[in-house]
Coordinates of C-alpha atoms and ligand atoms in Angstrom, one line a residue:
X1041 CA 6.3 51.3 136.1
X1042 CA 7.7 49.6 133.0
X1043 CA 9.8 46.6 133.2
X1044 CA 13.3 46.9 131.5
X1045 CA 12.9 45.5 128.0
X1046 CA 16.1 43.4 127.3
X1047 CA 19.2 44.2 129.2
X1048 CA 19.0 44.1 132.9
X1049 CA 19.8 47.6 134.7
X1050 CA 23.1 47.3 136.4
X1051 CA 22.4 47.5 140.2
X1052 CA 24.4 46.9 143.2
X1053 CA 23.5 43.2 143.2
X1054 CA 24.5 42.6 139.5
X1055 CA 27.6 40.3 139.3
X1056 CA 30.4 42.5 138.2
X1057 CA 33.7 41.3 136.8
X1058 CA 36.7 43.6 137.5
X1059 CA 39.1 43.3 134.7
X1060 CA 42.6 45.0 134.5
X1061 CA 43.4 46.2 131.1
X1062 CA 47.1 46.6 130.0
X1063 CA 47.0 47.4 126.3
X1064 CA 50.7 48.1 126.3
X1065 CA 52.6 49.1 123.2
X1066 CA 52.1 49.3 119.5
X1067 CA 49.1 47.4 118.3
X1068 CA 48.1 46.5 121.9
X1069 CA 46.6 50.0 122.0
X1070 CA 44.3 48.9 119.0
X1071 CA 43.4 45.3 119.9
X1072 CA 42.6 45.6 123.5
X1073 CA 40.0 48.4 122.9
X1074 CA 38.5 46.2 120.2
X1075 CA 38.3 43.2 122.6
X1076 CA 36.5 45.5 125.3
X1077 CA 34.1 46.7 122.7
X1078 CA 33.2 43.1 122.1
X1079 CA 33.0 42.1 125.8
X1080 CA 30.7 45.1 126.5
X1081 CA 28.4 44.1 123.8
X1082 CA 28.5 40.4 124.9
X1083 CA 27.7 41.0 128.7
X1084 CA 24.4 39.6 129.6
X1085 CA 23.3 39.1 133.2
X1086 CA 26.4 40.6 134.6
X1087 CA 28.5 43.6 133.9
X1088 CA 32.3 44.6 133.6
X1089 CA 34.3 47.1 135.5
X1090 CA 37.3 47.8 133.2
X1091 CA 40.3 49.5 134.8
X1092 CA 43.0 50.5 132.3
X1093 CA 46.7 50.8 133.2
X1094 CA 49.0 52.8 131.0
X1095 CA 52.0 50.5 131.7
X1096 CA 54.4 49.9 129.0
X1097 CA 57.3 51.3 127.1
X1098 CA 55.9 55.0 126.9
X1099 CA 55.2 54.8 130.6
X1100 CA 58.7 53.6 131.1
X1101 CA 60.2 56.6 129.2
X1102 CA 58.2 58.9 131.5
X1103 CA 58.7 57.1 134.9
X1104 CA 61.9 54.9 134.4
X1105 CA 59.8 51.7 135.1
X1106 CA 57.5 49.5 133.0
X1107 CA 55.1 49.3 135.8
X1108 CA 55.1 50.6 139.4
X1109 CA 57.0 48.8 142.0
X1110 CA 53.7 47.7 143.7
X1111 CA 52.2 46.8 140.4
X1112 CA 51.5 43.3 141.3
X1113 CA 49.6 44.3 144.4
X1114 CA 47.5 46.6 142.4
X1115 CA 46.6 43.7 140.0
X1116 CA 46.1 41.0 142.7
X1117 CA 42.4 41.7 143.5
X1118 CA 41.2 41.8 139.9
X1119 CA 39.3 38.9 138.4
X1120 CA 41.3 38.8 135.3
X1121 CA 44.0 40.8 133.2
X1122 CA 43.5 41.5 129.5
X1123 CA 46.9 42.4 128.0
X1124 CA 47.7 43.5 124.4
X1125 CA 51.4 43.5 123.8
X1126 CA 54.5 44.7 125.5
X1127 CA 57.7 46.0 123.8
X1128 CA 58.7 48.8 121.5
X1129 CA 62.0 49.8 119.9
X1130 CA 62.3 52.6 122.5
X1131 CA 63.1 50.3 125.4
X1132 CA 65.4 47.2 125.1
X1133 CA 63.2 44.1 124.8
X1134 CA 65.0 42.3 127.5
X1135 CA 64.0 45.1 130.0
X1136 CA 60.6 45.7 128.9
X1137 CA 59.4 42.2 128.8
X1138 CA 61.0 41.1 132.0
X1139 CA 59.8 44.1 133.9
X1140 CA 56.2 43.8 133.0
X1141 CA 55.0 40.7 131.0
X1142 CA 57.3 38.1 132.5
X1143 CA 56.9 39.8 136.1
X1144 CA 53.1 39.0 136.0
X1145 CA 53.5 35.6 134.6
X1146 CA 56.1 34.6 137.1
X1147 CA 54.8 36.9 140.0
X1148 CA 51.3 35.2 139.9
X1149 CA 52.9 31.7 139.2
X1150 CA 50.7 31.5 136.1
X1151 CA 52.4 28.3 135.2
X1152 CA 50.0 27.3 132.3
X1153 CA 50.1 29.1 129.0
X1154 CA 47.3 27.6 127.0
X1155 CA 47.5 28.3 123.3
X1156 CA 44.9 26.8 120.8
X1157 CA 45.8 26.5 117.1
X1158 CA 42.9 25.9 115.1
X1159 CA 41.7 27.0 111.6
X1160 CA 38.6 29.2 111.8
X1161 CA 35.8 28.7 109.4
X1162 CA 36.3 30.4 106.0
X1163 CA 40.0 30.6 106.4
X1164 CA 42.4 28.7 104.3
X1165 CA 45.0 26.8 106.1
X1166 CA 48.5 28.1 105.2
X1167 CA 49.3 24.4 104.1
X1168 CA 47.7 23.8 100.8
X1169 CA 47.8 20.2 101.1
X1170 CA 45.9 20.2 104.5
X1171 CA 42.3 20.8 105.4
X1172 CA 41.0 22.8 108.3
X1173 CA 40.3 19.6 110.0
X1174 CA 43.9 18.6 109.9
X1175 CA 44.9 21.4 112.1
X1176 CA 43.5 21.4 115.7
X1177 CA 46.1 21.5 118.3
X1178 CA 46.2 22.7 122.0
X1179 CA 49.6 23.8 123.2
X1180 CA 50.3 23.6 126.8
X1181 CA 53.2 25.9 127.5
X1182 CA 55.3 25.7 130.6
X1183 CA 55.2 29.4 131.8
X1184 CA 56.9 29.7 135.1
X1185 CA 60.5 28.4 134.8
X1186 CA 62.7 26.6 132.3
X1187 CA 64.7 28.7 129.8
X1188 CA 63.0 31.9 130.9
X1189 CA 64.1 31.8 134.6
X1190 CA 66.4 34.7 134.2
X1191 CA 69.4 33.4 136.0
X1192 CA 72.7 34.1 134.6
X1193 CA 75.2 36.8 134.0
X1194 CA 77.9 38.4 132.0
X1195 CA 81.5 38.2 132.9
X1196 CA 84.3 40.4 131.5
X1197 CA 81.7 42.5 129.7
X1198 CA 82.9 44.2 126.6
X1199 CA 86.2 42.5 126.5
X1200 CA 87.4 39.9 124.0
X1201 CA 87.1 37.3 126.8
X1202 CA 83.5 38.1 127.6
X1203 CA 81.3 35.1 128.8
X1204 CA 77.5 35.1 129.0
X1205 CA 75.7 32.5 130.9
X1206 CA 71.9 32.0 130.7
X1207 CA 70.7 29.2 132.9
X1208 CA 67.6 27.0 132.5
X1209 CA 65.9 25.8 135.6
X1210 CA 63.6 22.7 135.3
X1211 CA 62.2 21.5 138.7
X1212 CA 60.5 18.2 139.2
X1213 CA 57.5 20.1 140.6
X1214 CA 57.3 22.6 137.7
X1215 CA 57.7 19.9 135.1
X1216 CA 55.3 17.4 136.6
X1217 CA 52.5 20.0 137.1
X1218 CA 52.5 21.2 133.5
X1219 CA 52.7 17.6 132.2
X1220 CA 49.9 16.6 134.3
X1221 CA 47.7 19.6 133.3
X1222 CA 48.5 18.6 129.6
X1223 CA 47.4 15.0 130.3
X1224 CA 44.2 16.4 131.8
X1225 CA 43.4 18.5 128.7
X1226 CA 44.2 15.5 126.5
X1227 CA 42.0 13.2 128.4
X1228 CA 39.0 15.7 127.7
X1229 CA 39.5 15.9 124.0
X1230 CA 38.0 13.3 121.6
X1231 CA 41.4 12.1 120.3
X1232 CA 43.0 11.8 123.7
X1233 CA 46.5 12.2 122.3
X1234 CA 49.4 14.0 124.0
X1235 CA 52.7 15.0 122.2
X1236 CA 55.7 16.2 124.2
X1237 CA 58.5 18.3 122.9
X1238 CA 61.9 17.1 124.3
X1239 CA 65.5 17.5 123.3
X1240 CA 67.0 14.8 125.4
X1241 CA 69.4 13.8 122.8
X1242 CA 71.4 16.9 123.4
X1243 CA 70.2 18.3 126.8
X1244 CA 71.3 15.5 129.1
X1245 CA 69.9 17.0 132.4
X1246 CA 66.9 19.2 131.9
X1247 CA 65.3 17.3 129.1
X1248 CA 66.2 13.8 130.5
X1249 CA 64.3 15.0 133.6
X1250 CA 61.4 16.1 131.4
X1251 CA 61.3 12.6 129.8
X1252 CA 61.3 10.7 133.1
X1253 CA 58.5 12.9 134.4
X1254 CA 56.5 12.3 131.2
X1255 CA 56.8 8.5 131.6
X1256 CA 55.9 8.7 135.3
X1257 CA 52.8 10.8 134.8
X1258 CA 51.7 8.9 131.8
X1259 CA 51.2 5.8 134.1
X1260 CA 48.2 7.8 135.7
X1261 CA 46.6 8.4 132.2
X1262 CA 46.4 5.0 130.4
X1263 CA 43.5 6.3 128.3
X1264 CA 45.9 8.9 126.6
X1265 CA 48.1 8.1 123.9
X1266 CA 51.6 9.7 124.4
X1267 CA 54.3 10.6 121.8
X1268 CA 57.6 12.1 122.9
X1269 CA 59.3 13.9 120.0
X1270 CA 62.4 15.9 119.9
X1271 CA 61.5 19.5 119.2
X1272 CA 63.2 19.9 115.9
X1273 CA 61.2 16.8 114.5
X1274 CA 58.1 18.2 116.1
X1275 CA 58.4 21.4 114.3
X1276 CA 58.6 19.5 111.1
X1277 CA 55.8 17.3 112.0
X1278 CA 53.6 20.4 112.5
X1279 CA 53.9 21.1 108.9
X1280 CA 54.1 17.6 107.5
X1281 CA 51.6 15.7 109.7
X1282 CA 49.6 18.3 111.8
X1283 CA 46.7 15.9 111.7
X1284 CA 48.7 13.6 114.2
X1285 CA 48.9 16.3 116.7
X1286 CA 46.2 17.1 119.4
X1287 CA 47.4 18.3 122.8
X1288 CA 51.2 19.3 122.8
X1289 CA 53.1 20.0 126.0
X1290 CA 56.4 21.8 125.8
X1291 CA 58.8 24.0 127.8
X1292 CA 58.7 27.7 127.9
X1293 CA 61.1 28.5 125.2
X1294 CA 60.2 25.4 122.9
X1295 CA 56.4 26.3 123.1
X1296 CA 57.1 29.9 122.5
X1297 CA 58.7 29.1 119.1
X1298 CA 56.3 26.3 118.2
X1299 CA 53.1 28.6 118.7
X1300 CA 54.5 31.2 116.5
X1301 CA 54.7 28.5 114.0
X1302 CA 51.2 27.5 115.0
X1303 CA 50.0 31.0 114.4
X1304 CA 51.7 30.9 110.9
X1305 CA 49.7 27.6 110.2
X1306 CA 46.5 29.3 111.2
X1307 CA 47.1 31.9 108.6
X1308 CA 48.4 34.9 110.7
X1309 CA 49.9 35.6 114.0
X1310 CA 46.9 37.9 114.4
X1311 CA 44.9 34.8 115.0
X1312 CA 46.7 33.0 117.8
X1313 CA 45.2 33.5 121.4
X1314 CA 46.4 32.6 124.8
X1315 CA 45.5 32.2 128.4
X1316 CA 48.0 32.4 131.4
X1317 CA 46.6 30.4 134.2
X1318 CA 47.3 28.8 137.6
X1319 CA 44.7 26.0 137.8
X1320 CA 45.7 24.9 141.4
X1321 CA 46.4 28.0 143.5
X1322 CA 45.5 31.7 143.2
X1323 CA 48.4 34.0 143.8
X1324 CA 46.8 36.6 141.3
X1325 CA 44.4 36.9 138.5
X1326 CA 44.8 34.8 135.3
X1327 CA 46.0 36.9 132.2
X1328 CA 44.7 36.6 128.8
X1329 CA 46.6 37.9 125.7
X1330 CA 47.3 37.3 122.1
X1331 CA 50.4 35.4 121.2
X1332 CA 51.6 38.3 118.9
X1333 CA 53.7 41.2 119.9
X1334 CA 53.3 45.0 119.4
X1335 CA 54.0 44.8 115.6
X1336 CA 55.8 48.1 115.3
X1337 CA 55.7 47.7 111.5
X1338 CA 52.0 48.3 111.3
X1339 CA 51.2 50.0 114.7
X1340 CA 49.1 53.1 114.5
X1341 CA 47.5 52.5 111.2
X1342 CA 44.3 50.8 112.6
X1343 CA 44.7 47.7 110.5
X1344 CA 45.9 45.1 113.1
X1345 CA 43.9 42.0 113.3
X1346 CA 42.1 42.0 116.7
X1347 CA 40.8 38.3 116.4
X1348 CA 43.5 36.9 118.6
X1349 CA 42.8 39.3 121.4
X1350 CA 39.0 38.9 121.0
X1351 CA 39.5 35.1 121.1
X1352 CA 41.7 35.6 124.3
X1353 CA 38.7 37.5 125.7
X1354 CA 36.4 34.6 124.9
X1355 CA 38.9 32.3 126.9
X1356 CA 38.8 34.9 129.7
X1357 CA 35.1 34.5 129.9
X1358 CA 35.3 30.8 129.9
X1359 CA 37.6 30.8 132.8
X1360 CA 35.7 33.4 134.7
X1361 CA 32.8 30.9 134.8
X1362 CA 30.8 32.4 131.9
X1363 CA 31.2 29.7 129.3
X1364 CA 28.1 30.6 127.4
X1365 CA 29.4 34.2 126.9
X1366 CA 32.8 32.8 125.8
X1367 CA 31.1 30.5 123.3
X1368 CA 29.0 33.4 121.9
X1369 CA 32.1 35.5 121.4
X1370 CA 33.8 32.6 119.6
X1371 CA 30.7 31.9 117.5
X1372 CA 30.6 35.6 116.5
X1373 CA 34.2 35.3 115.4
X1374 CA 33.3 32.2 113.4
X1375 CA 30.5 33.9 111.7
X1376 CA 32.6 36.8 110.5
X1377 CA 35.5 34.6 109.3
X1378 CA 33.0 32.2 107.7
X1379 CA 31.4 35.0 105.6
X1380 CA 34.8 35.9 104.2
X1381 CA 33.7 39.6 103.6
X1382 CA 35.7 41.3 106.3
X1383 CA 39.5 40.5 106.3
X1384 CA 42.3 42.5 107.7
X1385 CA 45.4 42.9 105.6
X1386 CA 47.3 40.2 107.4
X1387 CA 44.7 37.9 105.8
X1388 CA 44.9 39.5 102.4
X1389 CA 42.0 41.9 102.9
X1390 CA 41.6 45.7 103.2
X1391 CA 39.3 45.8 106.4
X1392 CA 40.3 47.9 109.3
X1393 CA 40.6 46.8 113.0
X1394 CA 37.4 48.6 113.7
X1395 CA 35.4 47.2 110.8
X1396 CA 36.4 43.7 111.8
X1397 CA 35.3 44.4 115.4
X1398 CA 31.9 46.0 114.3
X1399 CA 31.2 42.9 112.3
X1400 CA 31.9 40.7 115.3
X1401 CA 29.6 42.8 117.5
X1402 CA 26.9 42.6 114.8
X1403 CA 26.9 38.9 115.2
X1404 CA 26.6 38.7 118.9
Ligands
LIG801 P1 55.1 40.6 116.3 O1 54.3 39.5 116.8 O2 54.9 42.0 117.1 O3 55.1 40.8 114.9 C1 55.5 39.8 113.8 C2 54.9 40.1 112.5 O4 53.4 39.7 112.6 C3 54.8 41.5 112.0 O5 55.0 41.6 110.6 C4 53.4 42.1 112.5 O6 53.0 43.0 111.6 C5 52.6 40.8 112.3 N1 51.5 40.9 113.3 C6 51.5 40.4 114.6 N2 50.2 40.7 115.2 C7 49.6 41.0 114.2 C8 48.1 41.3 114.0 N3 47.3 41.3 115.3 N4 47.6 41.8 113.0 C9 48.4 41.8 111.9 N5 49.5 41.5 111.8 C10 50.2 41.1 113.0 O7 56.6 40.1 116.7 P2 58.0 40.9 116.6 O8 58.0 41.9 115.6 O9 59.0 39.9 116.7 O10 58.0 41.8 118.1 C11 57.6 43.2 118.2 C12 57.7 43.6 119.6 O11 56.7 42.9 120.4 C13 59.0 43.1 120.3 O12 59.3 44.2 121.2 C14 58.8 41.8 120.9 O13 59.6 41.5 122.0 C15 57.4 42.2 121.4 N6 56.5 40.9 121.7 C16 55.6 41.1 122.8 C17 54.7 40.0 123.0 C18 53.8 40.0 124.1 O14 53.8 41.1 124.7 N7 53.1 39.1 124.5 C19 54.8 38.9 122.1 C20 55.7 38.9 121.0 C21 56.5 39.9 120.8
LIG802 C1 55.1 35.3 123.8 C2 56.1 36.4 123.7 C3 57.0 36.5 125.0 C4 57.5 35.1 125.3 C5 58.1 37.5 124.9 C6 57.6 38.8 124.4 C7 58.8 37.6 126.2 O1 57.0 36.0 122.6 O2 54.2 35.5 124.7 O3 55.0 34.3 123.1 O4 58.5 34.7 124.8 O5 56.8 34.4 126.2
LIG803 MN1 56.3 34.3 121.5

């Protein structure tokens, strides 16, 4: 009998990761299949079982729901979720995103949204006066409450006296756990710096609590240098002095805005990856996704940049306990960007989603 040459033959004993795929809408349908091809090619010593879910705006037009009522129960046993993008002009955004994306983040209490902002080899930083080394930030976004809690209402709808109220909820527990997680991340990085985004000059309740918790938690991390910036000044600092920023912790809305700015600093929204995690308790699987949306302006043309989603897949492998595979995927991405031959149109090139993905697979 001949022994298997290189790849182990999947058998009942081979480690299997069960991944729920939610490609969603628009370019989500292009970038998730790209990341799946890369994951399949990278698997060594274990295998994947991918289960696709067609949830999203088209599904909603057919069924009246973005996902089934028991969708969270269906997702719960998976090892991870890989999501593309949700939202399309056919369904109002405040319905589609609340009923699917935010439902998963909140339902599984995935309170950490980790978003690295780095310049990949071969790519020019968008800021001409800065070098790639100047831009290396890790955003820790609060992902379970804050401005996104969804409490509020409309009164006297449609009349001249109409009132709309959108509440923010900042709990001491929610604020403390995200700030503590950010300190832990800062402690592990060479520069050991943490910047926090506040706005306590105008928001005297939520952001003053944020500042108090920051000061309290900081006492446990004397090795970490902390700076607390008002979010407006922090946005400017990302452009003028990005080299002073290392780990950044911010509320749900502030970090949402700052990380799109981060994507722009990287050179394209198609490059920014993210991981939704609950590092302390498992209420459901972690979820990995690009920072960008469904990009209706380019959807269906096969030219979307899958890099952010492939990077998110690399983060997924790291968090599944396969850091070597995660690192190999990232190294393959770096090899392709470093060569400078394959560039999707968002980076000024002419390559397709598929050509970029093929190139990454060829480097694995
Ligand atoms: P967007 O991120 O979809 O697009 C903004 C711009 O960036 C567009 O010009 C788009 O072409 C470009 N872009 C984004 N990703 C790209 C990629 N991978 N490759 C090349 N170019 C890329 O933001 P938007 O236009 O504000 O939102 C479109 C829809 O997506 C809305 O319904 C919005 O609510 C939703 N959205 C969803 C998510 C998510 O599911 N996580 C995130 C953001 C926006
Ligand atoms: C993101 C997105 C979502 C967010 C939207 C689509 C609800 O912009 O993941 O950054 O604001 O969290
Ligand atoms: Mn966003």
